[in-house]
Coordinates of C-alpha atoms and ligand atoms in Angstrom, one line a residue:
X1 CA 0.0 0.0 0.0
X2 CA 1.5 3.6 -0.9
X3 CA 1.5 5.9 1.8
X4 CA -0.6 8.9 1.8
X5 CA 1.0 12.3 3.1
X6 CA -1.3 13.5 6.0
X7 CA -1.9 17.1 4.1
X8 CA -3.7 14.8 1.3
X9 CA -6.2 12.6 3.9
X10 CA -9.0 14.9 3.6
X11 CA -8.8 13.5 -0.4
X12 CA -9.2 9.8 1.1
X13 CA -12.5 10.6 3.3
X14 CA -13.6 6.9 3.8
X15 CA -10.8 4.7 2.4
X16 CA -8.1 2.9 4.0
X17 CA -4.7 4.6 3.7
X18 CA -1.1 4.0 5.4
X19 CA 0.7 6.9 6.8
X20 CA 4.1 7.4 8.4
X21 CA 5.2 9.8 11.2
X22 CA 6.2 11.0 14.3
X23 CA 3.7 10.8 17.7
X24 CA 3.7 14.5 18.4
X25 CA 0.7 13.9 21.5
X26 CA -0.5 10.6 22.7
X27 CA -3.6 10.8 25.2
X28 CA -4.5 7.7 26.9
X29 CA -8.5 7.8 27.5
X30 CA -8.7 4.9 29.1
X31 CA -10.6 2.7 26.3
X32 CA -9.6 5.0 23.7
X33 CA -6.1 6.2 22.9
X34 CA -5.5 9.2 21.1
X35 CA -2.5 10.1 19.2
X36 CA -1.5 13.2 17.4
X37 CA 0.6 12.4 14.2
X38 CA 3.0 14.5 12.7
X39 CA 5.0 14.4 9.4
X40 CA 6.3 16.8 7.0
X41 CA 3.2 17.9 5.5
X42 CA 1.6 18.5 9.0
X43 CA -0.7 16.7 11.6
X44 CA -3.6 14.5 12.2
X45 CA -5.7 12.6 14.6
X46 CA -5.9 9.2 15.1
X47 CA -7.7 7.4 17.4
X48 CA -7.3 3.6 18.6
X49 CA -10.3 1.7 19.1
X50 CA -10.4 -1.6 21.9
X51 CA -11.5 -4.0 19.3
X52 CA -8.3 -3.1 17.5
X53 CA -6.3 -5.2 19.9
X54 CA -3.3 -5.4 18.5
X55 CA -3.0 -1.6 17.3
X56 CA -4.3 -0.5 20.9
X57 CA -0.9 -2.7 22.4
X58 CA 1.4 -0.6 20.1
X59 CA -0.5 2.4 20.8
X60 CA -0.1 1.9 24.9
X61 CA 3.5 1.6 24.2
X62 CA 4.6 4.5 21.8
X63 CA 5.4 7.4 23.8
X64 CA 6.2 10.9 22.1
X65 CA 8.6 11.5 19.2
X66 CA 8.3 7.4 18.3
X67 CA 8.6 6.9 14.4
X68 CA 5.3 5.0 13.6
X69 CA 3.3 3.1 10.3
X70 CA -0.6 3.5 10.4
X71 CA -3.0 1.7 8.1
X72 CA -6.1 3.1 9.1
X73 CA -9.6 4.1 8.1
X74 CA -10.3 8.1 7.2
X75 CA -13.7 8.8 9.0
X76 CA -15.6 12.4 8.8
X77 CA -15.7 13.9 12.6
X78 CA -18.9 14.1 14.1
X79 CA -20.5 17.4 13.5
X80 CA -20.5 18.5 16.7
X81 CA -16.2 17.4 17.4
X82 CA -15.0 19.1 13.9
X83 CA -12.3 21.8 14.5
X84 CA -12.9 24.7 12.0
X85 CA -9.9 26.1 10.3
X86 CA -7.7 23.2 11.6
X87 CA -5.6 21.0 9.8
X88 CA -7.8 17.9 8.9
X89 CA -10.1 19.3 11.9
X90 CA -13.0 17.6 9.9
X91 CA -11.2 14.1 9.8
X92 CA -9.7 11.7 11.7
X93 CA -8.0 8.4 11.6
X94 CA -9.1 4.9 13.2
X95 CA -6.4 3.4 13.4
X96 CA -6.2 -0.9 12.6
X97 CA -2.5 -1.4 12.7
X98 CA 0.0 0.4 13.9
X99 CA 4.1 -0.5 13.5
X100 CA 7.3 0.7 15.7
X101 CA 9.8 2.1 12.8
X102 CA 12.3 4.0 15.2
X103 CA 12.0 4.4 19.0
X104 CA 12.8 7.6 20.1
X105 CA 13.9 8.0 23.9
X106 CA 12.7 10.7 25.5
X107 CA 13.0 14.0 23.8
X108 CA 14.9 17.1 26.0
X109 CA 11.8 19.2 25.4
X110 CA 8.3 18.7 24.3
X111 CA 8.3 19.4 20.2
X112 CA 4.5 19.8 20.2
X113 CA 4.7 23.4 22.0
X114 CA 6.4 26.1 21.3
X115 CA 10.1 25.7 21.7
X116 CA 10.9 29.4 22.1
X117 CA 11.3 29.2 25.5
X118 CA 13.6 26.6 25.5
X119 CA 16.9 27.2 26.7
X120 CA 19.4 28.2 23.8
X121 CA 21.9 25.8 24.7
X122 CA 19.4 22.8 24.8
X123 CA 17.4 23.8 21.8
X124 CA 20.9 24.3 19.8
X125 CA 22.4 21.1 21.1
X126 CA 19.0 19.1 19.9
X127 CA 18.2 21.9 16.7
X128 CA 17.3 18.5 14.8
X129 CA 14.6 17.6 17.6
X130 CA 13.9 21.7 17.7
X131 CA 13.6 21.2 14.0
X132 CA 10.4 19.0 14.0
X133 CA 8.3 21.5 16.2
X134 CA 5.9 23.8 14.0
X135 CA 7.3 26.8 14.1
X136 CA 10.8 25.7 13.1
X137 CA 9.2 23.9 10.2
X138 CA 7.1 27.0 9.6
X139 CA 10.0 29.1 9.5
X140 CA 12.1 27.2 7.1
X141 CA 9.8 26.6 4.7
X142 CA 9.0 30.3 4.3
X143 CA 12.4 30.8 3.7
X144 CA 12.5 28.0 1.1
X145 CA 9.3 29.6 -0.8
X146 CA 10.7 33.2 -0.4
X147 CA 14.2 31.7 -2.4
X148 CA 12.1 29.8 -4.7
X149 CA 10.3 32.9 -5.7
X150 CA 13.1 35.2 -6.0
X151 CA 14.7 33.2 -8.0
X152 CA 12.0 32.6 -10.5
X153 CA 11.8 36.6 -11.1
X154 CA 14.9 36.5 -11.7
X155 CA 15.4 34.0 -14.5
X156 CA 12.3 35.7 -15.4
X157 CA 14.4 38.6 -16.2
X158 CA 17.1 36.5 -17.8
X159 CA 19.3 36.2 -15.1
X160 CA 21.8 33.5 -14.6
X161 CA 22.6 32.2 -11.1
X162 CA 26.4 31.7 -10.6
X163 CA 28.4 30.1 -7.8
X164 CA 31.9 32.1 -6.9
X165 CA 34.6 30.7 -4.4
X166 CA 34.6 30.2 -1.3
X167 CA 38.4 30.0 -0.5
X168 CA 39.3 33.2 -1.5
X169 CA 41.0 36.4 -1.1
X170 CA 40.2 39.2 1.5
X171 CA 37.0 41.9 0.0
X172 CA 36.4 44.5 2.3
X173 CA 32.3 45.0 3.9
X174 CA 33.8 46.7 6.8
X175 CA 34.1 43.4 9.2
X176 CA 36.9 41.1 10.0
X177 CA 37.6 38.0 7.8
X178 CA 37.5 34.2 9.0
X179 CA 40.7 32.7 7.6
X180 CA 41.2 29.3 6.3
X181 CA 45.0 28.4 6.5
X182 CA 46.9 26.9 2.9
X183 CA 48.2 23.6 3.6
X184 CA 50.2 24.1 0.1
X185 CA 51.6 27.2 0.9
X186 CA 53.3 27.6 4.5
X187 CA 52.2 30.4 6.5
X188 CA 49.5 31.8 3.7
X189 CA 46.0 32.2 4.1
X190 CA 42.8 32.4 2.0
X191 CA 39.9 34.4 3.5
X192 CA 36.6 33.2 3.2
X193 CA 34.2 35.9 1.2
X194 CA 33.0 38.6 3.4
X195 CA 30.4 38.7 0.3
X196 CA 30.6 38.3 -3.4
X197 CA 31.6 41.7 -4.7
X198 CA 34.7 41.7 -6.3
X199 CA 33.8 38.3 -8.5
X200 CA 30.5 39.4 -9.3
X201 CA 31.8 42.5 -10.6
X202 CA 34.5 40.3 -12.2
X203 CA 31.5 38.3 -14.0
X204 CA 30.2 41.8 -15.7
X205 CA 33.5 42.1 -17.0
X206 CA 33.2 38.3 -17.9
X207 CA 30.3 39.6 -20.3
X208 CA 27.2 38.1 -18.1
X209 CA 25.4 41.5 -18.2
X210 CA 22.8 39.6 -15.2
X211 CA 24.4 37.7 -12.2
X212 CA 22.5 36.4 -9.5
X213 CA 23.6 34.2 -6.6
X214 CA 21.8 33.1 -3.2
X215 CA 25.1 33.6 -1.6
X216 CA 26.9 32.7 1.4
X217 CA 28.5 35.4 3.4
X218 CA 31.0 35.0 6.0
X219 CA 32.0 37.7 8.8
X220 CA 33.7 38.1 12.2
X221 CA 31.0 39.9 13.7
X222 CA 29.9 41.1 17.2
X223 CA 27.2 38.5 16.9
X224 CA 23.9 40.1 17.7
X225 CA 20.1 39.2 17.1
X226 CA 20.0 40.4 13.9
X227 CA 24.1 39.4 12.9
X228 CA 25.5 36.0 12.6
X229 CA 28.9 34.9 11.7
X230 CA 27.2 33.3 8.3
X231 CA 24.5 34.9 6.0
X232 CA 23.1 34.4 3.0
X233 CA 22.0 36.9 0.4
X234 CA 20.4 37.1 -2.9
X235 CA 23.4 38.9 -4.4
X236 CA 22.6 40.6 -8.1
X237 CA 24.7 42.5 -10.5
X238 CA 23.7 44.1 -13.9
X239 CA 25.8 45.6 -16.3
X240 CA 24.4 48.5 -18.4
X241 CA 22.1 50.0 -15.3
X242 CA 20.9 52.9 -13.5
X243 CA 20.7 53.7 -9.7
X244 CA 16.5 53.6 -10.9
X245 CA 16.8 50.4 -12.9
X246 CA 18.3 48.2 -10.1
X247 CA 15.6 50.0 -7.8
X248 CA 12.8 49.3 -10.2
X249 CA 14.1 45.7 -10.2
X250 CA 14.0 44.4 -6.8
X251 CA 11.2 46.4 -5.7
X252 CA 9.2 44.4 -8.1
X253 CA 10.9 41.5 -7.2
X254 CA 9.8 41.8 -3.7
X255 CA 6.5 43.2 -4.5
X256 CA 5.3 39.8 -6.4
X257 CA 7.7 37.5 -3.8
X258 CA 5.9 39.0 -0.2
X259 CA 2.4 39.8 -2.0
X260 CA 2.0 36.0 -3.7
X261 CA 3.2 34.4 -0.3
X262 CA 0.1 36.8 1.6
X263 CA 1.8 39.5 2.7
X264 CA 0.4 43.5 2.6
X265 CA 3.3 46.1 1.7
X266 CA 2.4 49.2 3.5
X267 CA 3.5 51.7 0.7
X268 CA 4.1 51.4 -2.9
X269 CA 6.4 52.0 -4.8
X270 CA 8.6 51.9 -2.1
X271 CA 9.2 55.7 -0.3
X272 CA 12.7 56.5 -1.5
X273 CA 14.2 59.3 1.4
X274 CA 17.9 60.6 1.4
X275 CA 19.9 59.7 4.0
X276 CA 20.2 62.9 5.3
X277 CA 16.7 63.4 5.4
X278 CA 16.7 59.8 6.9
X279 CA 18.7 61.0 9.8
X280 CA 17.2 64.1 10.3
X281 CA 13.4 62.8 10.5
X282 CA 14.5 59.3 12.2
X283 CA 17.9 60.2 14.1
X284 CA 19.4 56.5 12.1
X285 CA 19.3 55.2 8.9
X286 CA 17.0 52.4 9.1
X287 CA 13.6 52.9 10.6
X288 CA 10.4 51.6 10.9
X289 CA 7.7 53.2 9.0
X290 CA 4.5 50.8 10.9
X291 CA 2.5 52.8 13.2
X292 CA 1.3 50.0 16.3
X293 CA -1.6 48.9 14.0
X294 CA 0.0 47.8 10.8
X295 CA 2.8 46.2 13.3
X296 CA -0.5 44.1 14.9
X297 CA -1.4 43.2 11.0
X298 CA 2.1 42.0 9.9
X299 CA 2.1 44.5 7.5
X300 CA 5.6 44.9 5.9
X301 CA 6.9 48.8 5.9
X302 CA 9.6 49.3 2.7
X303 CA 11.7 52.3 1.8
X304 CA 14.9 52.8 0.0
X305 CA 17.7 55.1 1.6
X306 CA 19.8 56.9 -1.1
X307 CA 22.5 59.7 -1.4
X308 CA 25.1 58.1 1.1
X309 CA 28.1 60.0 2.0
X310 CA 31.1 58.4 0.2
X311 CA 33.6 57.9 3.2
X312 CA 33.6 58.7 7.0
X313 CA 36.7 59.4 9.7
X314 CA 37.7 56.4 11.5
X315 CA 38.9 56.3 15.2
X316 CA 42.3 57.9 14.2
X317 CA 40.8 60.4 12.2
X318 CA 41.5 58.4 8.3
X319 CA 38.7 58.4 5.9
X320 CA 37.2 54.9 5.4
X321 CA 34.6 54.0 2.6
X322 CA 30.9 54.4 4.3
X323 CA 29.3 51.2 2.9
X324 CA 31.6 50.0 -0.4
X325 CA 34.7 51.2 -1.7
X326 CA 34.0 49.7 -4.9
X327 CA 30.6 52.0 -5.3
X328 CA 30.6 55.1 -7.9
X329 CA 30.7 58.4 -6.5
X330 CA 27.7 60.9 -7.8
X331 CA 28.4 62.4 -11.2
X332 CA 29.0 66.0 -9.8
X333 CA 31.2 64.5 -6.9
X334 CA 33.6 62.9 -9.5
X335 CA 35.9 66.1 -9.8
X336 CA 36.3 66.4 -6.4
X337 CA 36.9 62.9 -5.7
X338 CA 39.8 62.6 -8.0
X339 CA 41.4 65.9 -7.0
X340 CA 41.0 64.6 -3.5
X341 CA 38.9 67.2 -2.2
X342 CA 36.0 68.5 -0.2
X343 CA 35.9 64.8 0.8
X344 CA 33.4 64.8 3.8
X345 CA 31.1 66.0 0.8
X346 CA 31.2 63.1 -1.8
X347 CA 27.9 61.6 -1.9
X348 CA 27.7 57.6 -3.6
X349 CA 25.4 56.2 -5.7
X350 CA 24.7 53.5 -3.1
X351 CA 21.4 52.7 -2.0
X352 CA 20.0 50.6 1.6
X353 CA 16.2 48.5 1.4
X354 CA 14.9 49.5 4.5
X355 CA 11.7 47.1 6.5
X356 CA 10.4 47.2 9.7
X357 CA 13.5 48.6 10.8
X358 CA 16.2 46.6 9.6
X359 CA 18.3 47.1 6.5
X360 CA 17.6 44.3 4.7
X361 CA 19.6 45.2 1.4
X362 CA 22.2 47.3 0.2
X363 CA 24.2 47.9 -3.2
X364 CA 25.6 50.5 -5.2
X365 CA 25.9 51.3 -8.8
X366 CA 29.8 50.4 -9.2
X367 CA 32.8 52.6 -10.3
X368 CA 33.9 50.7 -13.2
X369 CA 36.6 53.3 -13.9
X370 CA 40.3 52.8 -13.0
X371 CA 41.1 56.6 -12.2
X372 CA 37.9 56.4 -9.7
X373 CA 39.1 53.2 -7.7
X374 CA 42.7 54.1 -7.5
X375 CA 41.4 57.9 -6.1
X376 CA 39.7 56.0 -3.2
X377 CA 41.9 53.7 -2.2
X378 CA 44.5 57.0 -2.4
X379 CA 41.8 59.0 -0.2
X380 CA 41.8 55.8 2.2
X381 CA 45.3 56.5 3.3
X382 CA 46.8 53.6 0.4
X383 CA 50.4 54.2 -1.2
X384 CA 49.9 53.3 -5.3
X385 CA 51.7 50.1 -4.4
X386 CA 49.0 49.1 -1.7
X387 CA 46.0 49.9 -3.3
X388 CA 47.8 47.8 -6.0
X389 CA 48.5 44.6 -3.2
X390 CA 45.1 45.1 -2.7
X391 CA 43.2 45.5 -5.8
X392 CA 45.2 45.1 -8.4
X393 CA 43.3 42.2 -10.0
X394 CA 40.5 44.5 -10.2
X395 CA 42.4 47.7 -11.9
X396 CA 43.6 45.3 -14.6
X397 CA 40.6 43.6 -15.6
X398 CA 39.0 47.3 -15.5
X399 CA 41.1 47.6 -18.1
X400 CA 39.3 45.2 -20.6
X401 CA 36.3 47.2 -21.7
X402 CA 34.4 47.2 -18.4
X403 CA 30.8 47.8 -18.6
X404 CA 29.4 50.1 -16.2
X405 CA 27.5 48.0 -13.5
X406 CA 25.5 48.1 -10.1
X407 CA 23.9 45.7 -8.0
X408 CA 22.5 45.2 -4.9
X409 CA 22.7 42.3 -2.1
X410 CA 19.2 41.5 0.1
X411 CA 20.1 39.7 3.2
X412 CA 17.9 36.3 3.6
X413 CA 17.4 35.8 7.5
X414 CA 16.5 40.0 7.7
X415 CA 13.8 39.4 5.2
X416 CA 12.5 36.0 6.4
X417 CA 12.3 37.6 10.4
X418 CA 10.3 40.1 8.7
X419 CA 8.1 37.8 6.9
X420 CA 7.4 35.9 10.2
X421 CA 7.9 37.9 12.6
X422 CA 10.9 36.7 14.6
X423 CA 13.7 39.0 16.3
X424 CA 16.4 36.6 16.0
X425 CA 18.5 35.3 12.8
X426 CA 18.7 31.9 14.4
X427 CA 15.2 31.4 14.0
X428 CA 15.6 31.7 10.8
X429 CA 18.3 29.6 10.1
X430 CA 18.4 25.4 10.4
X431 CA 21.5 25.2 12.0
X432 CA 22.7 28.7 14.0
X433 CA 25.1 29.7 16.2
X434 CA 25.0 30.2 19.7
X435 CA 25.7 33.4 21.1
X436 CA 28.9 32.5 22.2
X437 CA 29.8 31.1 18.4
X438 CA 29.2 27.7 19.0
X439 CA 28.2 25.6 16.3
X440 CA 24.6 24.0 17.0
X441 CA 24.7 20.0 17.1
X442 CA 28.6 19.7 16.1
X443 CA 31.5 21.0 18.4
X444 CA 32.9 23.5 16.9
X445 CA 35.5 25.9 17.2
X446 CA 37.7 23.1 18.4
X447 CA 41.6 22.3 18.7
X448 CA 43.1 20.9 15.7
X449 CA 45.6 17.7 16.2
X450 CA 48.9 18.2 16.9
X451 CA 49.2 16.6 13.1
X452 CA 46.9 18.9 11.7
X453 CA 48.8 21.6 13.0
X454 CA 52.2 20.5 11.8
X455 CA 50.5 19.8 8.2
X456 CA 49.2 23.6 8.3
X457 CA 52.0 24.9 9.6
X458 CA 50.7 26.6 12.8
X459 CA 51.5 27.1 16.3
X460 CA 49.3 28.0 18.7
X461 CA 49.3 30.0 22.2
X462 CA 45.9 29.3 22.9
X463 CA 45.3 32.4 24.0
X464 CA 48.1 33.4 26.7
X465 CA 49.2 36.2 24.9
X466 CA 45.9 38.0 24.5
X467 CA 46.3 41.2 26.0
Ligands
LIG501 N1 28.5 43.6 -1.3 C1 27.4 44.3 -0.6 C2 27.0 43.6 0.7 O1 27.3 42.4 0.8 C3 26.2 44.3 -1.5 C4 26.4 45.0 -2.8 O2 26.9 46.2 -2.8 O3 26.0 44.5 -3.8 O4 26.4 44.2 1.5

């Protein structure tokens, strides 16, 4: 017999049908047990009848989170027990035989409540048990449809979706890298990619005109509720574009994503505000545009933040790039830029997505001119020859008929917590960090071998000589 997935029973009202899943609530009513099954495609109830001997034996033995086989009979619900607006609330399942496929010992915490409260350490530890409870479930699949639906607008639009390295070379978004140390090459390092910039811009010289990637990106962050050590964002890069035309793009993009999956977008097109407007109306530039009301209706609050100051002072009083060095300054700041000038002045043509308070995107239409990089990397503080250590790759293959090109990147976990409503990345993610950047499940950051060590060529203090 093929089993039936328990979202399709209401289809098999009166036959016999197997299903397969996990005992999410077992109630013991003396003559009648109860029990709550749960698989992927959601929940249903059985109940086990005393002239089903047999079944009613396995029944009085499973206990919560037991892997089980059911062939049973799909019966209506009495009128007066149906469960309006519930999952097969106008079905159930008698149940005639019932089969042990896995045991499962106790579970740390009960997976058919809320798991929210459960200690982080515990819920991390078990996230596969944490996993199966309804909300985790809920969560990642919204993130799978939102991906899934981004990704279809955008081969819509004839872009092609294009993996870049991992193991790579150093890009600058402002954080500190993770390094992976070279086996091969004694006391070298690759970095893993901060995000994909340089290589996507690389691929618009490659002649792919539209680039998309859902990409991973990895930075040494002051990990926070909305900041993880690993991200991933629906990185895009066009060749040929306007500020406007990247805009247009992934407003519309989100528009038809958040819309078709239920959602209500507050304002439309999206409010676009300067960011000096931004900070004098909202003292930041990310804010939230709900009033209490359309935050009690899940409504979804856009804007775009433009006209970004090129570079701010660092601590020591150096000018650093505000958001990407790689972004093209506005037309009427060019002059000044290259003359090295009027510098706290120099407004970008980079742009932030705002929602509900978080900045869930940011991009930049790109300088794709050699003169302009070198002049920022030379405003920066760089000598010629370390703007060249640092992006020389990039000046030469500028060199090769560069198309102008912009892009933007729209972090993942920021837009999914928005879509359901969580404060935290890690509820967003299947397997997140702890607080304290410990892996969930597996035990890492952990001590290499003493072999592994000699093979990389490292020595470690394990800390002593922090200061
Ligand atoms: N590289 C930027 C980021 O990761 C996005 C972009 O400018 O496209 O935030």
């Amino acid at each position: 017999m093929e089993r039936t997935h328990i979202e399709n029973l209401s289809e098999s009202a009166g036959k016999e049908v197997l299903v397969k899943g996990w005992v999410n609530i077992r109630r013991d009513h003396g003559k009648l047990i109860f029990i709550d099954l749960r698989d992927a495609t959601g929940t249903v109830q059985m109940v086990v009848l005393p002239n089903h001997i047999d079944a009613q034996k396995q029944a009085d033995a499973v206990r919560p989170e037991w892997l089980i086989e059911v062939k049973g009979i799909v019966n209506k619900r009495p009128e007066k027990m149906v469960k309006e607006g519930e999952q097969n609330g106008n079905i159930e399942i008698e149940a005639t035989e019932i089969s042990v496929i896995s045991e499962s010992e106790n579970p740390p915490f009960t997976l058919s409540e809320n798991t929210i409260d459960v200690g982080e350490e515990v819920r991390l530890k078990y996230r596969y048990l944490d996993l199966r409870s309804e909300r985790m479930q809920k969560n990642m699949r919204i993130r799978s449809e939102f991906v899934q639906k981004c990704r279809e607008y955008l081969f819509k639009k004839k872009f092609t979706e294009i993996e870049t390295p991992l193991l790579t070379e150093s890009t600058p978004e402002g954080s500190r890298d993770f390094v992976v140390p070279s086996r091969l090459n004694p006391g070298k390092f690759y970095a893993l990619p901060q995000s994909p910039q340089q290589y996507k811009q690389l691929l618009m010289v490659g002649g792919f005109e539209r680039y998309f990637q859902i990409a991973r990106a990895i930075r040494d962050e002051d990990l926070r509720g909305d900041r993880g050590f690993e991200h991933t964002q629906i990185d895009i890069e066009s060749s040929f574009v306007t500020q406007n035309d990247i805009l247009n793009l992934v407003e519309e993009m989100i528009i038809e994503t958040v819309e078709s999956m239920g959602h209500t977008i507050k304002e439309k097109p999206f409010p676009r505000i300067s960011y000096k407007d931004a900070m004098e109306k909202y003292g930041a530039d990310k804010f939230d545009l709900r009033t209490e009301e359309d935050k009690e209706k899940g409504i979804l609050a856009y804007a775009w933040v433009v006209d970004f100051p090129f570079f701010e002072k660092t601590k020591d009083g150096k000018w650093t790039f505000s958001h990407n060095p790689f972004s093209m300054p506005k037309d009427e700041c060019i002059a000044d830029l290259l003359a090295g000038e009027n510098i706290e002045n120099i407004m970008t043509q980079q742009y932030d997505l705002v929602c509900n308070g978080f900045e869930s995107g940011g991009g930049s239409i790109r300088s794709h001119r050699v003169d302009i990089l070198k002049a920022v990397y030379k405003i920066m503080g760089n000598s010629e020859e370390e703007t060249e250590d640092k992006i020389g790759h990039m000046l030469e293959a500028f060199k090769y008929g560069t198309p102008p090109h912009g892009g933007i990147a729209l972090g993942v976990e920021r837009s999914i917590m928005n879509l359901t409503g969580e404060d935290s990345l890690r509820e967003v993610q299947s397997f997140p960090m702890t607080r304290g950047g410990q892996t969930s499940v597996m035990n890492a950051p952990k001590e290499l071998t003493p072999e592994q060590l000699i093979e990389l060529h490292l020595k470690t203090d394990h800390g002593k000589n922090n200061k």
